[in-house]
């Protein structure tokens, strides 16, 4: 049996606002943006070069979902972005005024830092040792 996780739903306040962050600032690819109704869209973004995984940007619907925007993991690092060029991506975060929560450091497994997305979700940026 072979399985894989294809998408993770990420609650957002607004589709276009989220796209502006993920596509324009993080330089993710827009994989799909399909209207499902007047208020709902199927919006997928993925890191450059990613073939098997994408984020489903899901506009929060209702009070409970709206309260969970930016805190889907209870304040822990929620998403992990591997990179082949840590310094390039670190500079991109700084150039786009993306909040760095924990500055870069070198661990046994590689370089890592923690940043916040537009909604406050915590991400690790990681370049693993070969």
PDB file of C-alpha atoms in Angstrom:
ATOM      1  CA  UNK A   1       0.000   0.000   0.000  1.00  0.00           C
ATOM      2  CA  UNK A   2       1.223   3.499  -0.828  1.00  0.00           C
ATOM      3  CA  UNK A   3      -0.330   6.584   0.696  1.00  0.00           C
ATOM      4  CA  UNK A   4       0.593  10.248   0.932  1.00  0.00           C
ATOM      5  CA  UNK A   5      -0.833  13.425   2.355  1.00  0.00           C
ATOM      6  CA  UNK A   6      -1.792  15.623  -0.587  1.00  0.00           C
ATOM      7  CA  UNK A   7      -3.121  18.773   1.125  1.00  0.00           C
ATOM      8  CA  UNK A   8      -3.456  20.351   4.532  1.00  0.00           C
ATOM      9  CA  UNK A   9      -6.234  22.893   5.043  1.00  0.00           C
ATOM     10  CA  UNK A  10      -4.956  26.185   6.409  1.00  0.00           C
ATOM     11  CA  UNK A  11      -7.621  28.525   7.752  1.00  0.00           C
ATOM     12  CA  UNK A  12      -7.356  32.036   6.336  1.00  0.00           C
ATOM     13  CA  UNK A  13      -9.365  35.224   6.779  1.00  0.00           C
ATOM     14  CA  UNK A  14      -9.443  36.104   3.080  1.00  0.00           C
ATOM     15  CA  UNK A  15      -8.403  34.184  -0.049  1.00  0.00           C
ATOM     16  CA  UNK A  16      -6.761  37.081  -1.867  1.00  0.00           C
ATOM     17  CA  UNK A  17      -4.954  38.334   1.228  1.00  0.00           C
ATOM     18  CA  UNK A  18      -3.566  34.829   1.808  1.00  0.00           C
ATOM     19  CA  UNK A  19      -2.555  34.484  -1.847  1.00  0.00           C
ATOM     20  CA  UNK A  20      -0.729  37.792  -1.677  1.00  0.00           C
ATOM     21  CA  UNK A  21       1.338  36.466   1.218  1.00  0.00           C
ATOM     22  CA  UNK A  22       2.025  32.935   0.013  1.00  0.00           C
ATOM     23  CA  UNK A  23       2.490  33.658  -3.698  1.00  0.00           C
ATOM     24  CA  UNK A  24       3.927  37.185  -3.669  1.00  0.00           C
ATOM     25  CA  UNK A  25       6.050  37.045  -0.505  1.00  0.00           C
ATOM     26  CA  UNK A  26       6.943  33.384   0.040  1.00  0.00           C
ATOM     27  CA  UNK A  27       7.018  32.759  -3.738  1.00  0.00           C
ATOM     28  CA  UNK A  28       4.830  29.660  -3.576  1.00  0.00           C
ATOM     29  CA  UNK A  29       3.195  28.497  -6.785  1.00  0.00           C
ATOM     30  CA  UNK A  30      -0.534  28.960  -7.240  1.00  0.00           C
ATOM     31  CA  UNK A  31      -1.608  25.431  -8.119  1.00  0.00           C
ATOM     32  CA  UNK A  32      -5.354  26.008  -8.406  1.00  0.00           C
ATOM     33  CA  UNK A  33      -7.952  28.681  -7.713  1.00  0.00           C
ATOM     34  CA  UNK A  34     -11.436  27.453  -8.539  1.00  0.00           C
ATOM     35  CA  UNK A  35     -14.690  29.138  -7.489  1.00  0.00           C
ATOM     36  CA  UNK A  36     -17.022  26.651  -5.812  1.00  0.00           C
ATOM     37  CA  UNK A  37     -19.735  29.165  -4.931  1.00  0.00           C
ATOM     38  CA  UNK A  38     -20.091  32.913  -4.492  1.00  0.00           C
ATOM     39  CA  UNK A  39     -18.194  32.700  -1.187  1.00  0.00           C
ATOM     40  CA  UNK A  40     -16.111  29.534  -1.397  1.00  0.00           C
ATOM     41  CA  UNK A  41     -13.025  28.729  -3.493  1.00  0.00           C
ATOM     42  CA  UNK A  42     -10.695  25.747  -3.838  1.00  0.00           C
ATOM     43  CA  UNK A  43      -7.292  27.436  -3.542  1.00  0.00           C
ATOM     44  CA  UNK A  44      -4.097  25.390  -3.536  1.00  0.00           C
ATOM     45  CA  UNK A  45      -0.571  26.778  -3.145  1.00  0.00           C
ATOM     46  CA  UNK A  46       2.700  24.874  -2.993  1.00  0.00           C
ATOM     47  CA  UNK A  47       6.352  25.684  -2.419  1.00  0.00           C
ATOM     48  CA  UNK A  48       8.409  25.985  -5.609  1.00  0.00           C
ATOM     49  CA  UNK A  49       9.413  22.541  -6.799  1.00  0.00           C
ATOM     50  CA  UNK A  50       6.906  20.711  -4.609  1.00  0.00           C
ATOM     51  CA  UNK A  51       5.107  17.987  -6.520  1.00  0.00           C
ATOM     52  CA  UNK A  52       3.330  15.937  -3.859  1.00  0.00           C
ATOM     53  CA  UNK A  53       2.014  18.418  -1.322  1.00  0.00           C
ATOM     54  CA  UNK A  54       0.084  21.672  -1.234  1.00  0.00           C
ATOM     55  CA  UNK A  55      -1.757  23.898   1.200  1.00  0.00           C
ATOM     56  CA  UNK A  56      -5.492  24.310   0.784  1.00  0.00           C
ATOM     57  CA  UNK A  57      -6.226  27.910   1.733  1.00  0.00           C
ATOM     58  CA  UNK A  58      -9.616  27.571   3.401  1.00  0.00           C
ATOM     59  CA  UNK A  59     -11.544  30.735   4.230  1.00  0.00           C
ATOM     60  CA  UNK A  60     -12.778  30.434   7.793  1.00  0.00           C
ATOM     61  CA  UNK A  61     -16.518  29.975   8.102  1.00  0.00           C
ATOM     62  CA  UNK A  62     -18.180  30.639  11.441  1.00  0.00           C
ATOM     63  CA  UNK A  63     -16.950  31.818  14.811  1.00  0.00           C
ATOM     64  CA  UNK A  64     -14.977  28.732  15.828  1.00  0.00           C
ATOM     65  CA  UNK A  65     -13.016  28.603  12.587  1.00  0.00           C
ATOM     66  CA  UNK A  66     -12.388  32.358  12.661  1.00  0.00           C
ATOM     67  CA  UNK A  67     -11.015  32.055  16.207  1.00  0.00           C
ATOM     68  CA  UNK A  68      -8.625  29.346  15.025  1.00  0.00           C
ATOM     69  CA  UNK A  69      -7.000  31.397  12.254  1.00  0.00           C
ATOM     70  CA  UNK A  70      -3.300  31.586  13.042  1.00  0.00           C
ATOM     71  CA  UNK A  71      -3.526  29.132  15.902  1.00  0.00           C
ATOM     72  CA  UNK A  72      -4.390  25.791  14.341  1.00  0.00           C
ATOM     73  CA  UNK A  73      -1.602  24.089  16.290  1.00  0.00           C
ATOM     74  CA  UNK A  74      -2.100  25.699  19.689  1.00  0.00           C
ATOM     75  CA  UNK A  75       0.958  27.955  19.362  1.00  0.00           C
ATOM     76  CA  UNK A  76       3.451  25.275  18.274  1.00  0.00           C
ATOM     77  CA  UNK A  77       5.363  25.297  15.031  1.00  0.00           C
ATOM     78  CA  UNK A  78       2.731  24.081  12.592  1.00  0.00           C
ATOM     79  CA  UNK A  79       4.405  23.785   9.195  1.00  0.00           C
ATOM     80  CA  UNK A  80       7.920  22.870   8.114  1.00  0.00           C
ATOM     81  CA  UNK A  81       9.397  24.320   4.936  1.00  0.00           C
ATOM     82  CA  UNK A  82      12.513  22.545   3.695  1.00  0.00           C
ATOM     83  CA  UNK A  83      14.812  24.536   1.433  1.00  0.00           C
ATOM     84  CA  UNK A  84      17.855  23.932  -0.725  1.00  0.00           C
ATOM     85  CA  UNK A  85      19.161  27.449  -0.036  1.00  0.00           C
ATOM     86  CA  UNK A  86      18.637  28.666   3.519  1.00  0.00           C
ATOM     87  CA  UNK A  87      20.439  31.992   3.078  1.00  0.00           C
ATOM     88  CA  UNK A  88      18.378  32.932  -0.008  1.00  0.00           C
ATOM     89  CA  UNK A  89      15.100  32.153   1.734  1.00  0.00           C
ATOM     90  CA  UNK A  90      16.139  33.837   4.981  1.00  0.00           C
ATOM     91  CA  UNK A  91      16.966  36.986   2.994  1.00  0.00           C
ATOM     92  CA  UNK A  92      13.583  36.759   1.246  1.00  0.00           C
ATOM     93  CA  UNK A  93      11.817  36.654   4.630  1.00  0.00           C
ATOM     94  CA  UNK A  94      13.724  39.750   5.745  1.00  0.00           C
ATOM     95  CA  UNK A  95      13.155  41.569   2.436  1.00  0.00           C
ATOM     96  CA  UNK A  96       9.392  40.967   2.752  1.00  0.00           C
ATOM     97  CA  UNK A  97       9.239  42.027   6.427  1.00  0.00           C
ATOM     98  CA  UNK A  98       8.084  38.582   7.519  1.00  0.00           C
ATOM     99  CA  UNK A  99       8.431  38.218  11.261  1.00  0.00           C
ATOM    100  CA  UNK A 100      11.292  35.998  12.380  1.00  0.00           C
ATOM    101  CA  UNK A 101      10.366  34.490  15.748  1.00  0.00           C
ATOM    102  CA  UNK A 102      13.620  32.568  16.299  1.00  0.00           C
ATOM    103  CA  UNK A 103      16.727  33.683  14.478  1.00  0.00           C
ATOM    104  CA  UNK A 104      18.725  31.177  12.425  1.00  0.00           C
ATOM    105  CA  UNK A 105      20.791  28.618  14.238  1.00  0.00           C
ATOM    106  CA  UNK A 106      22.711  25.537  13.309  1.00  0.00           C
ATOM    107  CA  UNK A 107      21.534  22.235  14.721  1.00  0.00           C
ATOM    108  CA  UNK A 108      22.912  18.734  14.228  1.00  0.00           C
ATOM    109  CA  UNK A 109      20.440  18.220  11.370  1.00  0.00           C
ATOM    110  CA  UNK A 110      21.042  21.580   9.630  1.00  0.00           C
ATOM    111  CA  UNK A 111      20.099  25.269   9.686  1.00  0.00           C
ATOM    112  CA  UNK A 112      16.726  26.321  11.069  1.00  0.00           C
ATOM    113  CA  UNK A 113      14.716  29.410  11.957  1.00  0.00           C
ATOM    114  CA  UNK A 114      11.098  30.031  12.948  1.00  0.00           C
ATOM    115  CA  UNK A 115       8.899  32.602  11.217  1.00  0.00           C
ATOM    116  CA  UNK A 116       5.247  33.667  11.346  1.00  0.00           C
ATOM    117  CA  UNK A 117       2.946  33.719   8.374  1.00  0.00           C
ATOM    118  CA  UNK A 118       0.436  36.507   7.765  1.00  0.00           C
ATOM    119  CA  UNK A 119      -1.960  35.037  10.341  1.00  0.00           C
ATOM    120  CA  UNK A 120       0.541  34.100  13.042  1.00  0.00           C
ATOM    121  CA  UNK A 121       1.028  30.408  12.257  1.00  0.00           C
ATOM    122  CA  UNK A 122       4.552  29.335  13.119  1.00  0.00           C
ATOM    123  CA  UNK A 123       6.772  27.788  10.447  1.00  0.00           C
ATOM    124  CA  UNK A 124      10.228  26.242  10.545  1.00  0.00           C
ATOM    125  CA  UNK A 125      12.492  27.063   7.622  1.00  0.00           C
ATOM    126  CA  UNK A 126      15.004  24.222   7.425  1.00  0.00           C
ATOM    127  CA  UNK A 127      17.977  23.373   5.289  1.00  0.00           C
ATOM    128  CA  UNK A 128      18.989  19.861   6.221  1.00  0.00           C
ATOM    129  CA  UNK A 129      22.547  18.622   6.121  1.00  0.00           C
ATOM    130  CA  UNK A 130      23.166  16.231   3.273  1.00  0.00           C
TER     131      UNK A 130
END
